Coordinates of C-alpha atoms in Angstrom, one line a residue:
X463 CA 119.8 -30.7 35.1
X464 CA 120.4 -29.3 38.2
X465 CA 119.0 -29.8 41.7
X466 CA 117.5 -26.6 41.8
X467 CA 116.2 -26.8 37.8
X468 CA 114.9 -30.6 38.3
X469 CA 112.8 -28.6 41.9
X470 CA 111.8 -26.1 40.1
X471 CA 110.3 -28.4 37.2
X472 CA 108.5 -30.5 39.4
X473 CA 107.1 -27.5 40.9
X474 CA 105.4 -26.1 37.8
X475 CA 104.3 -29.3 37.4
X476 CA 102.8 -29.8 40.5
X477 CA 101.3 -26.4 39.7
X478 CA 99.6 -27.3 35.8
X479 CA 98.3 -30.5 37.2
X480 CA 96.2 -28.7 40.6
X481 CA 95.5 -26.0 37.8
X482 CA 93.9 -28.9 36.0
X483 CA 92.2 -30.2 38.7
X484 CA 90.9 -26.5 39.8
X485 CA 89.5 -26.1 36.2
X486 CA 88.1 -29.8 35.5
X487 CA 86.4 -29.5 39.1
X488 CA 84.7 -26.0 38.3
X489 CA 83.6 -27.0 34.5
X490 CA 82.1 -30.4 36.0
X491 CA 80.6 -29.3 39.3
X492 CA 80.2 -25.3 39.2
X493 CA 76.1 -25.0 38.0
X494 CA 73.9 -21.6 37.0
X495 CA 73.4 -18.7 38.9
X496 CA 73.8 -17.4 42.3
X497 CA 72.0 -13.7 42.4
X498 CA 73.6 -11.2 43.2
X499 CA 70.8 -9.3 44.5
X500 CA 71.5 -8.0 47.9
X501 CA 68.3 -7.3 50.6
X502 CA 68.7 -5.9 53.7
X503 CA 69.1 -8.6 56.4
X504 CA 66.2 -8.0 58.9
X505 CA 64.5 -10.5 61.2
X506 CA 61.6 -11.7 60.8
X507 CA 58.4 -10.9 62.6
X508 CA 55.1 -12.0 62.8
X509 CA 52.5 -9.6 62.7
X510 CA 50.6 -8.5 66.1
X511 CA 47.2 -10.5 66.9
X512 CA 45.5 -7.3 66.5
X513 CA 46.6 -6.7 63.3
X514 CA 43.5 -5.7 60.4
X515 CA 44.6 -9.2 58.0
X516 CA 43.2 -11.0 61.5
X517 CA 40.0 -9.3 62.1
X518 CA 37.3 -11.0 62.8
X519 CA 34.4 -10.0 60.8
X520 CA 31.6 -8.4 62.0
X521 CA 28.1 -9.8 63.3
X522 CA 26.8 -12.6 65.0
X523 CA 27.9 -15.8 64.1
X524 CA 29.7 -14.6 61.4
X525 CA 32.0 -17.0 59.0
X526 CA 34.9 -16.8 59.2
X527 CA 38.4 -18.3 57.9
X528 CA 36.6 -19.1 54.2
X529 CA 38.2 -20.8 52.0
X530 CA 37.9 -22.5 48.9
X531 CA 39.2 -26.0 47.2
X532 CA 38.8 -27.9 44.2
X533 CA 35.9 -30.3 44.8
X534 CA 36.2 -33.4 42.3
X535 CA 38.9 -34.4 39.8
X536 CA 38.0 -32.2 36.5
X537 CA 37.1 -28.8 38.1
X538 CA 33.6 -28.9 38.4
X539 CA 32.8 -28.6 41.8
X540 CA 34.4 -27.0 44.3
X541 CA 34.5 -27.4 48.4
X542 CA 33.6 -24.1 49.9
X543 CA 34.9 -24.4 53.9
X544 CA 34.5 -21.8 56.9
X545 CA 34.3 -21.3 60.6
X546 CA 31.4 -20.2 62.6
X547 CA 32.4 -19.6 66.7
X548 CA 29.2 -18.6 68.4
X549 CA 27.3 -21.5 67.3
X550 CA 26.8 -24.3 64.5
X551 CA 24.5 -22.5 62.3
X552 CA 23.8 -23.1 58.7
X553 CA 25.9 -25.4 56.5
X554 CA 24.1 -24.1 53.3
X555 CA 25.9 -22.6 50.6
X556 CA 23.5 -20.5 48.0
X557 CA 25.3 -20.4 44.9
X558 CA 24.2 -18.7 41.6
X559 CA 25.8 -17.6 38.2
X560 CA 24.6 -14.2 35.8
X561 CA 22.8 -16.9 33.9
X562 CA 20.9 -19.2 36.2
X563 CA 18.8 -19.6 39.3
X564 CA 20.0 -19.9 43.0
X565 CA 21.2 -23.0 44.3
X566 CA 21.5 -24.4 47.4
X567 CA 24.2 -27.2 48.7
X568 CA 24.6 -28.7 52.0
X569 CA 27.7 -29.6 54.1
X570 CA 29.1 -31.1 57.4
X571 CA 30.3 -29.9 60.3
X572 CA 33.2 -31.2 62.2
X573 CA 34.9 -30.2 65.3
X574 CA 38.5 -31.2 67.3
X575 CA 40.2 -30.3 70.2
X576 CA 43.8 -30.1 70.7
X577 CA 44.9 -29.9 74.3
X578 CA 43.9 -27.4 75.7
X579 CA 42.2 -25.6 72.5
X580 CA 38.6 -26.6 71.5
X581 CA 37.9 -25.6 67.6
X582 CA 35.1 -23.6 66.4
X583 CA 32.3 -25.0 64.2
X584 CA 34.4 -26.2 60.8
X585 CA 32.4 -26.6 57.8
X586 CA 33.1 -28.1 54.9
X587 CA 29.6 -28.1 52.0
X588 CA 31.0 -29.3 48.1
X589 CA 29.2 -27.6 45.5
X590 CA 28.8 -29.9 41.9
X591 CA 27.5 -29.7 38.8
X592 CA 29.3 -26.5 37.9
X593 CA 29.7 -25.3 34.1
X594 CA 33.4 -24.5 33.1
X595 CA 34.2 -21.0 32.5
X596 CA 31.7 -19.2 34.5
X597 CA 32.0 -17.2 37.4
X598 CA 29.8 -18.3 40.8
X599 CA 28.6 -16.3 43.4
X600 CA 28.1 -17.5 47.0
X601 CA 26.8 -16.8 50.1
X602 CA 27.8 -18.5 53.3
X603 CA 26.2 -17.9 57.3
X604 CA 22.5 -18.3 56.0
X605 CA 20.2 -17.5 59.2
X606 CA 22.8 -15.6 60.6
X607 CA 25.4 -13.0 59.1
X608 CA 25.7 -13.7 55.7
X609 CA 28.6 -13.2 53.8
X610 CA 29.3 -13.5 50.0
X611 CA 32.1 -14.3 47.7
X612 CA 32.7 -15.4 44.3
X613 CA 35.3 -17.8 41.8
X614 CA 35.6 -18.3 38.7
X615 CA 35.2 -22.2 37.2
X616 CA 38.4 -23.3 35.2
X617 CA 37.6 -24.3 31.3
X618 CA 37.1 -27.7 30.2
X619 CA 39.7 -30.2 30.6
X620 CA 41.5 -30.5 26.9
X621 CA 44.7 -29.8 26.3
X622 CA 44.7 -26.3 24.9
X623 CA 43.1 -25.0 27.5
X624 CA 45.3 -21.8 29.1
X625 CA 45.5 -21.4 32.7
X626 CA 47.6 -19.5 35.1
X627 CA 48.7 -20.9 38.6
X628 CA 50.4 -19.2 41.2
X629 CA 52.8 -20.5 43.3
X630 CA 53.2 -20.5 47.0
X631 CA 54.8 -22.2 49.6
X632 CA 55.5 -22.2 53.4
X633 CA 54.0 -18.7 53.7
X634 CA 53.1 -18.6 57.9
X635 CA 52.2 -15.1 59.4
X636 CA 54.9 -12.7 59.4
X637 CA 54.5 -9.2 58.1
X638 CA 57.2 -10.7 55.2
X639 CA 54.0 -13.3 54.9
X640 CA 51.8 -10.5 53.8
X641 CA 53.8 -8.9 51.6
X642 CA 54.4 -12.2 50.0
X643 CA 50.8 -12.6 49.9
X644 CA 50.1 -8.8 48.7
X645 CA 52.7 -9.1 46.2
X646 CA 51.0 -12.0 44.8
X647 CA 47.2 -10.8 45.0
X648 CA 48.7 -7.2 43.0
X649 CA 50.7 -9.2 40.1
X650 CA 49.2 -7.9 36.9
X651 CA 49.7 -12.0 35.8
X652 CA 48.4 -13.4 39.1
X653 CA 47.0 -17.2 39.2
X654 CA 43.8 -18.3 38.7
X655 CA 44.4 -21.4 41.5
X656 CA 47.4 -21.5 43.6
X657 CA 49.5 -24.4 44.5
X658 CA 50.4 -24.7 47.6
X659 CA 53.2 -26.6 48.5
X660 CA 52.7 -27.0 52.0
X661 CA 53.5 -25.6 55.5
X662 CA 50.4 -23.1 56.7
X663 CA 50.1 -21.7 60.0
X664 CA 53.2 -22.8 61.9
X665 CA 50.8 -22.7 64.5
X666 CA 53.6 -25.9 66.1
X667 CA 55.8 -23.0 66.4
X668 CA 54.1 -21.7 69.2
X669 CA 53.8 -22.8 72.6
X670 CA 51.5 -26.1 72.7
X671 CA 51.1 -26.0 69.6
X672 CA 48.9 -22.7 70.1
X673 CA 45.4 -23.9 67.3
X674 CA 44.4 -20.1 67.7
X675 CA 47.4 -19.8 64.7
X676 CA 45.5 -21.9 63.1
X677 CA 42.0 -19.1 63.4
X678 CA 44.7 -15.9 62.9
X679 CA 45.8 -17.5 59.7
X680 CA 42.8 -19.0 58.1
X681 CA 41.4 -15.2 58.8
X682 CA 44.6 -13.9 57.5
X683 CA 44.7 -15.7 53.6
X684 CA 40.6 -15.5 53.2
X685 CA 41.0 -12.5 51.0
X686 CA 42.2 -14.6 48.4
X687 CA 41.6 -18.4 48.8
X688 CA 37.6 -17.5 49.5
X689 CA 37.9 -16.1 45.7
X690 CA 40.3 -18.9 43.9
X691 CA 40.8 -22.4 45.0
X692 CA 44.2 -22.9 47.0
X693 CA 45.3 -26.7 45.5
X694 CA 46.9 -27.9 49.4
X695 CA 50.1 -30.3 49.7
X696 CA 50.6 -31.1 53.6
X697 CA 54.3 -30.4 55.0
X698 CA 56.3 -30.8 58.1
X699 CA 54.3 -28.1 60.2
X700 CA 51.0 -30.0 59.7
X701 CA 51.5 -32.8 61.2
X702 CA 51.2 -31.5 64.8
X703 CA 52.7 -34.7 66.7
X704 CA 52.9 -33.8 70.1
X705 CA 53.1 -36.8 72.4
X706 CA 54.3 -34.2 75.4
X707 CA 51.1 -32.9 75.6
X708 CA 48.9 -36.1 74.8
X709 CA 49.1 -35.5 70.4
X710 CA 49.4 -38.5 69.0
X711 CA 47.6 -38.1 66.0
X712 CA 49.2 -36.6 63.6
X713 CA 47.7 -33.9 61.0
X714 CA 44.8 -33.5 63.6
X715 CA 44.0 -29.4 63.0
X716 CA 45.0 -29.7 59.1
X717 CA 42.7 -32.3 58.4
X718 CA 39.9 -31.4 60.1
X719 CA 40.8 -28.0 58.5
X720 CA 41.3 -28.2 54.8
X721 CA 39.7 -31.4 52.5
X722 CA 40.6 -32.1 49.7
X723 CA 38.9 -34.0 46.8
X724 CA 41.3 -37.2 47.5
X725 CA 38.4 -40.1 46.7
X726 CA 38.1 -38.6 43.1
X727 CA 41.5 -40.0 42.0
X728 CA 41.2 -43.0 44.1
X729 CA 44.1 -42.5 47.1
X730 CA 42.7 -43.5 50.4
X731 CA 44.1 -40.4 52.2
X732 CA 43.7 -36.9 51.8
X733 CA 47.7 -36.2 51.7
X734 CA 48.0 -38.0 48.6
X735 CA 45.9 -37.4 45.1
X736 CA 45.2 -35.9 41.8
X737 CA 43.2 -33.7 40.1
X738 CA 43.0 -31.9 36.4
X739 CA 42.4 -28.1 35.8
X740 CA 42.8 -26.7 32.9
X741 CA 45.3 -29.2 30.6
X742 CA 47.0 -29.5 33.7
X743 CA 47.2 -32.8 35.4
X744 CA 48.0 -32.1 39.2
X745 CA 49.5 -34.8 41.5
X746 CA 49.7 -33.9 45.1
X747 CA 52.4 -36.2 47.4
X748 CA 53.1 -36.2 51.0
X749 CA 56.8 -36.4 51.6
X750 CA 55.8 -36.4 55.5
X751 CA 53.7 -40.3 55.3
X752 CA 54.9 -43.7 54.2
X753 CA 56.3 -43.5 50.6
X754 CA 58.4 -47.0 50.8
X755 CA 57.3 -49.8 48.6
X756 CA 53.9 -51.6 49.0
X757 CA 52.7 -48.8 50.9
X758 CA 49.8 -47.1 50.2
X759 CA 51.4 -43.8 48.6
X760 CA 53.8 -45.9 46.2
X761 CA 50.9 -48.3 45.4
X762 CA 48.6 -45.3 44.7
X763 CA 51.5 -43.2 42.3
X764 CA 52.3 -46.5 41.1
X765 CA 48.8 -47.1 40.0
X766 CA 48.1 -43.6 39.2
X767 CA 50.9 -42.3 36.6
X768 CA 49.9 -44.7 34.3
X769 CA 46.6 -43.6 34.0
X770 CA 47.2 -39.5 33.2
X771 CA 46.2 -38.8 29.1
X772 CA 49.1 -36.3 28.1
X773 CA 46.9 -36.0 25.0
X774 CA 44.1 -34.4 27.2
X775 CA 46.3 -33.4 29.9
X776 CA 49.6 -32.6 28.1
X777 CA 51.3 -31.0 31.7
X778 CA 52.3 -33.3 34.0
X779 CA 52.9 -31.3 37.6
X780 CA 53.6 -32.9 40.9
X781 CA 53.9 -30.9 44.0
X782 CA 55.6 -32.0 47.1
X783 CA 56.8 -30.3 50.7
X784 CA 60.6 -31.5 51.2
X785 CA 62.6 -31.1 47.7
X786 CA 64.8 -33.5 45.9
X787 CA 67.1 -31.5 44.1
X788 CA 68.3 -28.6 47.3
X789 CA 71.7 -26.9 46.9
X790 CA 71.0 -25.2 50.1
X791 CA 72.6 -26.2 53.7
X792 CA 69.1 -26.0 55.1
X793 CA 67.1 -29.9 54.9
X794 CA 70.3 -30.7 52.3
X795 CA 69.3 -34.2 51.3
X796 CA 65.8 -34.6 53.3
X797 CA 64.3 -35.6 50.1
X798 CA 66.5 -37.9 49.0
X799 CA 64.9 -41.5 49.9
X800 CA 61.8 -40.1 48.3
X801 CA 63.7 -39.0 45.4
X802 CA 65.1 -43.0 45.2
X803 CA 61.8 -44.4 45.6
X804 CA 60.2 -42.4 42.8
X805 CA 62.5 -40.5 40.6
X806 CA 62.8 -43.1 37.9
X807 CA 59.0 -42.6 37.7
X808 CA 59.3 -38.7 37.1
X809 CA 61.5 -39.5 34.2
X810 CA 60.0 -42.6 32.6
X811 CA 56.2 -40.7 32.4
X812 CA 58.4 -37.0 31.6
X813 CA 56.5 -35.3 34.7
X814 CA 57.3 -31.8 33.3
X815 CA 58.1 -29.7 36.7
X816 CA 57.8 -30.6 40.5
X817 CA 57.3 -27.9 43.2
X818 CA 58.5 -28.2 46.5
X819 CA 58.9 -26.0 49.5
X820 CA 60.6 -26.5 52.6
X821 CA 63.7 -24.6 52.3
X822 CA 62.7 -21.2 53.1
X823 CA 64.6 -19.9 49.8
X824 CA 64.1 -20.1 46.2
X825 CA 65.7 -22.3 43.7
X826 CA 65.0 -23.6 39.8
X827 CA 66.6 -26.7 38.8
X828 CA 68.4 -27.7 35.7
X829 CA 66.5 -31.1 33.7
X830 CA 68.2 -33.3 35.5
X831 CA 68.0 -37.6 36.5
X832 CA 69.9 -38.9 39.4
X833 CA 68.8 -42.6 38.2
X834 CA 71.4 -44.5 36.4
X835 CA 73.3 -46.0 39.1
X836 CA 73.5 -49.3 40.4
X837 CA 75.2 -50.9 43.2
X838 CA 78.4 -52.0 40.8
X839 CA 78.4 -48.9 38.3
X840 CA 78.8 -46.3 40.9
X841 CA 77.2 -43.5 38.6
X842 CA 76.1 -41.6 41.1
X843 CA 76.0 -37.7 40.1
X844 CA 73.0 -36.0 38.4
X845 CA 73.2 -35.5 34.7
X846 CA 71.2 -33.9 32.1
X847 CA 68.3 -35.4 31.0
X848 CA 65.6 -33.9 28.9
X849 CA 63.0 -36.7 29.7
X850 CA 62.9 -35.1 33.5
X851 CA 61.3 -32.7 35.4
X852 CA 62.9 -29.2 36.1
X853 CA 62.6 -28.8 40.0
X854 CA 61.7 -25.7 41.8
X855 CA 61.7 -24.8 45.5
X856 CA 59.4 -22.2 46.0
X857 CA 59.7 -22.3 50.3
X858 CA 59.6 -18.7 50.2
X859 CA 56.5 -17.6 51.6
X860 CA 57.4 -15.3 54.5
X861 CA 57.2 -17.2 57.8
X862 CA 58.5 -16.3 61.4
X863 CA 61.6 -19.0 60.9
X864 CA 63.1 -16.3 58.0
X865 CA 64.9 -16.8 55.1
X866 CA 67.3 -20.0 54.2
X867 CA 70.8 -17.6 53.3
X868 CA 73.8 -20.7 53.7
X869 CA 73.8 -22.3 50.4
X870 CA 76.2 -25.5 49.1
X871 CA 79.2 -24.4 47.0
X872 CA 80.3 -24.5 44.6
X873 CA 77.2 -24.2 43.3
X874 CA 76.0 -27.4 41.8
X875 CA 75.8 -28.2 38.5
X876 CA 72.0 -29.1 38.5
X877 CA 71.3 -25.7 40.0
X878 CA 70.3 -23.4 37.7
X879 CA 69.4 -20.4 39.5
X880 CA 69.4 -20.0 43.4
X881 CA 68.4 -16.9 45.9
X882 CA 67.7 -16.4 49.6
X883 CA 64.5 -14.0 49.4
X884 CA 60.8 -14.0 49.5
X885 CA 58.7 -14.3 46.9
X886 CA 56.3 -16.2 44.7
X887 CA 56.0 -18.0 41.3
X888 CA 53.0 -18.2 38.3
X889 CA 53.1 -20.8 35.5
X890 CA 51.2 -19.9 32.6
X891 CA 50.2 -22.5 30.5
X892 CA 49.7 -21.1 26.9
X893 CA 48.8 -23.8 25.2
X894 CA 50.1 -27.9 24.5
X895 CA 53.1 -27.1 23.4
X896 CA 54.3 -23.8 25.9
X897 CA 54.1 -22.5 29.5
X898 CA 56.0 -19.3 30.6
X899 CA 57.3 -19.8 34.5
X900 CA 58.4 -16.7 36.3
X901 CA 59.4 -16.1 40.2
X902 CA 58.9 -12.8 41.9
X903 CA 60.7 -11.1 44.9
X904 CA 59.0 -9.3 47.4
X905 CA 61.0 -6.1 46.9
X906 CA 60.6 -5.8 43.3
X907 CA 57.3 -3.9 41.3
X908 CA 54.4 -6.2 41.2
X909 CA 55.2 -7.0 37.6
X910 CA 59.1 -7.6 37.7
X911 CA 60.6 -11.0 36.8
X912 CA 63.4 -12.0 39.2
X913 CA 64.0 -15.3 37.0
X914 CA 61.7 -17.0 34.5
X915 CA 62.0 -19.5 32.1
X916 CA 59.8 -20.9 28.9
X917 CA 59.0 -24.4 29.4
X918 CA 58.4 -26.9 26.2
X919 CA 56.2 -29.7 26.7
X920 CA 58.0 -33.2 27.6
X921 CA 55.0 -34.7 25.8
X922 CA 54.5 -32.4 23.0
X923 CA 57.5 -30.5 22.5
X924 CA 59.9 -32.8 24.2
X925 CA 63.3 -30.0 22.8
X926 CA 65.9 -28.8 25.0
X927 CA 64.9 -26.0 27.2
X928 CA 67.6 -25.4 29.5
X929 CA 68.7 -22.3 27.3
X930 CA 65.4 -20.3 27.6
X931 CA 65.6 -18.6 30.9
X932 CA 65.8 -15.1 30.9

């Protein structure tokens, strides 16, 4: 063979093996879906102060800012919380169904300032002792200007009890905010309850921390979380440290703000804890506090998985602010000593799908464990694993920071499907056995499916569903 033949030889060898490597590489790490759907790239903007979704409603003393929570850890009461400016006034909330007499439950009132900002009258009154499955009426600003509102109980905890939730995350002011938030109030197959995986106001976007963002957007979301309960998971723009301007404590506006029913499931802070609804067993975390072991969130989960009854509560959700599983080059990896800590967890008591926000996108996970690796094994690379959760960033609320557009690649593959737009999600539970997921796109019809997915019950129906998307 000649000099020239042995050259050439080595070249098309050269050439098969990077081939090989080329192909090997993208059938081990290229993962689902990237959309292809295209939206025109515009800025984002929040909406002027004057705008009508901030109006402050007439009459003296009026409440304002209502909202509504889950009140105790099966869905039978509910805290009903509001602002009143001029004055204190009443705390009273007179509640009544079609079938029974008026009722009248008291509250608190709390108050905070925040450099230079001093808050209205906050109250917070929890109503108990509801029935499942009936729809309330209420009436809050007794003495003064009344105003009232209704929800509608959740059934009995058992675990064929259907229920929808929506899904919303890091959803700000912006006029993208409100079409996220119309988009969601107009879907034939809206929620019942949404989950809210955390960042509100971004009132820390502002100068000083500006706590009017805080009135603008309580006023802003009343129109639906005064009617259904908004489920709240604290992210990285509530905690409002600001040691420049003499903020040291941090969470100050958010939890004076919004309670939450935290005693019921035994946590000892509000940014950690559980409810049911439905046959859904809720866990709320807060990637934004301790989490290491023998603190008092790992003690508290630790304690607290154990105790959920898939045979009453056959869904197992947990919702969170940073995510674990993020293919995007925004907060890549933020998640990831949380997802140490905790992971094995998720997979050993088959949570069946965790909700984060924080990366202002959209993404749905593959079921997928990152926990077989030890310090002399070095398996270190997610791999399928139908006893874990499927992951979903739903960060894609609308706020004035915009959309999240870099993403990794090759796409990972854990990554099922990925896109850079605003939106929402529902999960309808259907029964034990079946929920039907799907996300929606701000610039779609109010009923369109951008991605969705049937999901089978780790507990129940434990099969492979990585091949029902749609």
């Amino acid at each position: 063979m000649g000099v020239l033949d042995l050259a050439s030889s080595r070249a098309v060898a050269a050439t098969v093996v990077v081939l090989g490597l080329v192909l090997s590489f993208g059938v081990v790490c290229n993962g689902g879906k990237t959309s292809s759907f295209v939206r025109k790239v515009e800025k984002t903007v929040d909406m002027p102060l004057d705008s009508d979704v901030f109006k402050v409603p007439p009459g003296y003393n009026a409440p304002q800012q209502v909202h509504i929570t889950q009140g105790d850890q099966l869905g039978k009461a509910v805290i009903v919380s509001w602002v009143t400016v001029d004055e204190p006034g009443s705390s009273s909330v007179l509640y009544w169904s079609a079938n029974s007499k008026k009722k009248k439950a008291e509250g608190k009132i709390t108050t905070y300032k925040f450099y230079n900002y001093t808050s209205g009258y906050i109250h917070h009154t929890t109503v108990r002792n509801l029935m499942f499955n009936t729809k309330y009426y209420y009436v809050v600003g007794i003495g003064h200007t009344e105003r009232q509102f209704w929800f509608i109980t959740p059934p009995e905890v058992g675990p064929d009890s259907s229920y929808t939730f929506g899904l919303i995350g890091d959803l700000g002011q912006s006029y993208d905010s409100n079409k996220t938030l119309t988009h969601y109030e107009l879907n034939p197959q809206k929620g019942q309850a949404v989950l809210f995986v955390g960042d509100l106001s971004y009132a820390d976007n502002y100068p000083n921390h500006d706590n009017v963002r805080w009135d603008t957007w309580g006023r802003f979301i009343e129109r639906s979380v005064a009617y259904q309960p908004w489920i709240w998971t604290a992210g990285n723009h509530e905690i409002d440290f600001a040691p420049e301007i003499g903020e040291t404590k941090p969470f100050k506006p958010y939890s004076h703000r919004y309670h939450v029913p935290y005693k019921a499931s035994g946590s000892t802070s509000p940014f950690w804890y559980s409810i049911k609804r439905a046959s859904a067993y809720i866990i709320v975390l807060s990637s934004y506090s301790a989490y290491g072991k023998y603190t008092p969130q790992y003690k508290w989960l630790e304690e607290e998985l154990p105790k959920v009854n898939r045979s009453e509560t056959p869904w197992l959700i947990v919702l969170m602010h940073s995510p674990w599983y993020n293919s995007y080059n925004y907060h890549y990896m933020e998640g990831e000593t949380m997802r140490v800590m905790y992971e094995p967890w998720f997979v050993t008591y088959k949570v069946d799908v965790v909700f984060a926000g924080h990366v202002h996108a959209y993404e749905r996970s593959e079921r997928v464990s990152n926990v077989a690796y030890n310090i002399v094994n070095g398996i270190c690379k997610p791999v399928k694993d139908q006893y874990a959760p499927v992951y979903i960033t739903i960060g894609d609320g609308g706020n004035l920071e915009g959309l999240a557009t870099n993403m990794t690649e090759p796409q990972p593959d854990y990554s099922a499907y990925r896109e850079a737009s605003f939106g929402h999600a529902t999960f309808d539970i259907k029964n034990r056995t079946h929920a039907y997921y799907s996300w929606h796109r701000n610039q779609d019809g109010y009923a369109v499916k951008a991605d969705s997915m049937w999901f089978f019950n780790r507990f129940y129906h434990p099969v492979d569903d990585s091949t029902s998307a749609e």
